[in-house]
Amino acid sequence: MTSRVSHTSVDCRDAYALSEFWRTVLGYTDVADDPNEPGDEECMILDPESGHSLLFIQVADPTPGKNRWHLDLRPCEGRRDDEVERLLQLGASIVADRRDIHGPGVGWVTMADPEQNQFCVLRSDEERKAS
């Protein structure tokens, strides 16, 4: 017998606001018969292609200093640096710039979402093939 991942859960202070941030970043959608609304204590978003879902759960006091989850993002098109700029405009911040850690332009950028959950932005498949 085996198990499968049903969804990825994220503890947060504002389930709606954080789900909206990640919905825009990832191109996910609300669940068709369960749209997210401001004030909802649980907000799920769904990848329309793969079916993967993220569930944001509002908790009174997320564990301080603990990254409650971690995503590595790879741009679907374009360049990593363009995606970093887009994410900054959406409200993310840069935690560590490791773009040159393994040679010029080869690394990643560690960023944080509006609630300081960290994630990384990797080079796109297009950039990886070109090097």
C-alpha positions as MATLAB code, in Angstrom:
seq = 'MTSRVSHTSVDCRDAYALSEFWRTVLGYTDVADDPNEPGDEECMILDPESGHSLLFIQVADPTPGKNRWHLDLRPCEGRRDDEVERLLQLGASIVADRRDIHGPGVGWVTMADPEQNQFCVLRSDEERKAS';
ca = [
       0.000    0.000    0.000;
       1.219    3.517   -0.783;
       0.042    7.035   -0.169;
      -0.171   10.035   -2.453;
       0.056   13.714   -1.750;
      -3.448   15.132   -1.516;
      -2.310   18.753   -1.296;
       0.360   20.940    0.253;
      -0.756   22.832    3.386;
       0.630   26.181    4.465;
       0.094   27.740    7.907;
      -0.317   31.506    7.638;
      -1.772   34.628    9.232;
      -4.052   35.602    6.314;
      -5.181   32.626    4.239;
      -6.954   34.704    1.604;
      -4.156   37.238    1.007;
      -1.448   34.580    0.812;
      -3.529   32.351   -1.480;
      -4.073   35.330   -3.795;
      -0.318   36.036   -3.901;
       0.529   32.414   -4.788;
      -2.440   32.081   -7.192;
      -1.000   34.961   -9.217;
       2.617   33.768   -8.968;
       1.834   30.202  -10.086;
      -1.123   30.759  -12.426;
      -3.328   28.553  -10.231;
      -7.106   28.969   -9.954;
      -9.676   28.763   -7.197;
     -11.454   25.442   -6.807;
     -14.499   25.771   -9.119;
     -17.212   25.140   -6.533;
     -15.325   26.681   -3.590;
     -14.029   30.174   -4.467;
     -11.798   31.922   -1.945;
     -13.126   35.026   -0.227;
     -11.552   37.610    2.094;
     -11.848   36.386    5.682;
     -11.879   32.676    4.757;
      -9.795   30.702    7.248;
      -8.907   28.068    4.629;
      -8.224   28.862    0.984;
      -7.276   26.250   -1.606;
      -5.828   27.002   -5.022;
      -5.390   24.506   -7.826;
      -3.075   24.027  -10.801;
      -5.518   23.659  -13.719;
      -3.050   21.465  -15.632;
      -1.588   19.062  -13.064;
      -4.289   19.182  -10.395;
      -1.745   19.987   -7.660;
      -3.279   22.094   -4.924;
      -2.055   24.350   -2.146;
      -4.183   24.808    0.972;
      -3.576   27.955    3.028;
      -4.745   27.552    6.629;
      -5.094   30.585    8.845;
      -3.606   29.972   12.296;
      -3.506   32.294   15.274;
       0.252   32.100   15.751;
       2.457   30.496   13.081;
       5.650   29.087   14.562;
       8.146   31.996   14.582;
      11.457   31.382   12.851;
      10.250   28.198   11.187;
       9.832   28.123    7.433;
       6.498   26.337    7.220;
       7.176   25.096    3.674;
       9.495   25.638    0.723;
       8.924   25.749   -3.021;
      11.526   25.836   -5.791;
      10.080   27.673   -8.786;
      11.250   27.299  -12.372;
       9.884   29.875  -14.855;
       7.690   28.269  -17.513;
       8.991   30.715  -20.091;
      11.528   33.508  -20.260;
      14.401   33.996  -17.876;
      14.913   33.562  -14.151;
      15.887   37.205  -13.722;
      12.675   38.397  -15.386;
      10.663   36.152  -13.062;
      12.515   37.546  -10.029;
      11.524   41.073  -11.125;
       7.885   40.023  -11.634;
       7.770   38.461   -8.165;
       9.271   41.579   -6.578;
       6.468   43.619   -8.167;
       3.915   41.192   -6.673;
       5.255   41.773   -3.169;
       8.046   39.221   -2.746;
      11.451   40.192   -1.374;
      14.975   38.890   -1.966;
      16.510   36.984    0.953;
      19.703   35.755   -0.729;
      21.019   36.184   -4.254;
      22.887   33.033   -5.249;
      22.783   33.522   -9.030;
      26.524   33.015   -9.445;
      27.115   30.367   -6.780;
      28.071   27.677   -9.335;
      29.419   30.004  -12.032;
      28.042   33.034  -13.877;
      24.233   32.956  -13.878;
      23.980   29.308  -12.840;
      22.486   29.533   -9.322;
      19.178   30.700   -7.893;
      17.550   33.512   -5.927;
      16.051   32.844   -2.505;
      12.987   35.019   -2.016;
      10.234   35.461    0.555;
       6.510   35.884    0.050;
       4.576   38.634    1.907;
       4.498   36.503    5.105;
       8.242   35.736    4.852;
       7.889   32.120    3.692;
      11.005   31.491    1.662;
      11.143   30.019   -1.826;
      13.748   29.819   -4.575;
      13.654   30.883   -8.211;
      15.740   28.665  -10.484;
      16.791   29.126  -14.095;
      14.173   28.267  -16.712;
      14.479   25.065  -18.765;
      15.328   27.308  -21.733;
      18.256   28.844  -19.847;
      19.463   25.439  -18.643;
      19.504   24.051  -22.201;
      21.426   27.080  -23.498;
      24.349   26.565  -21.098;
];
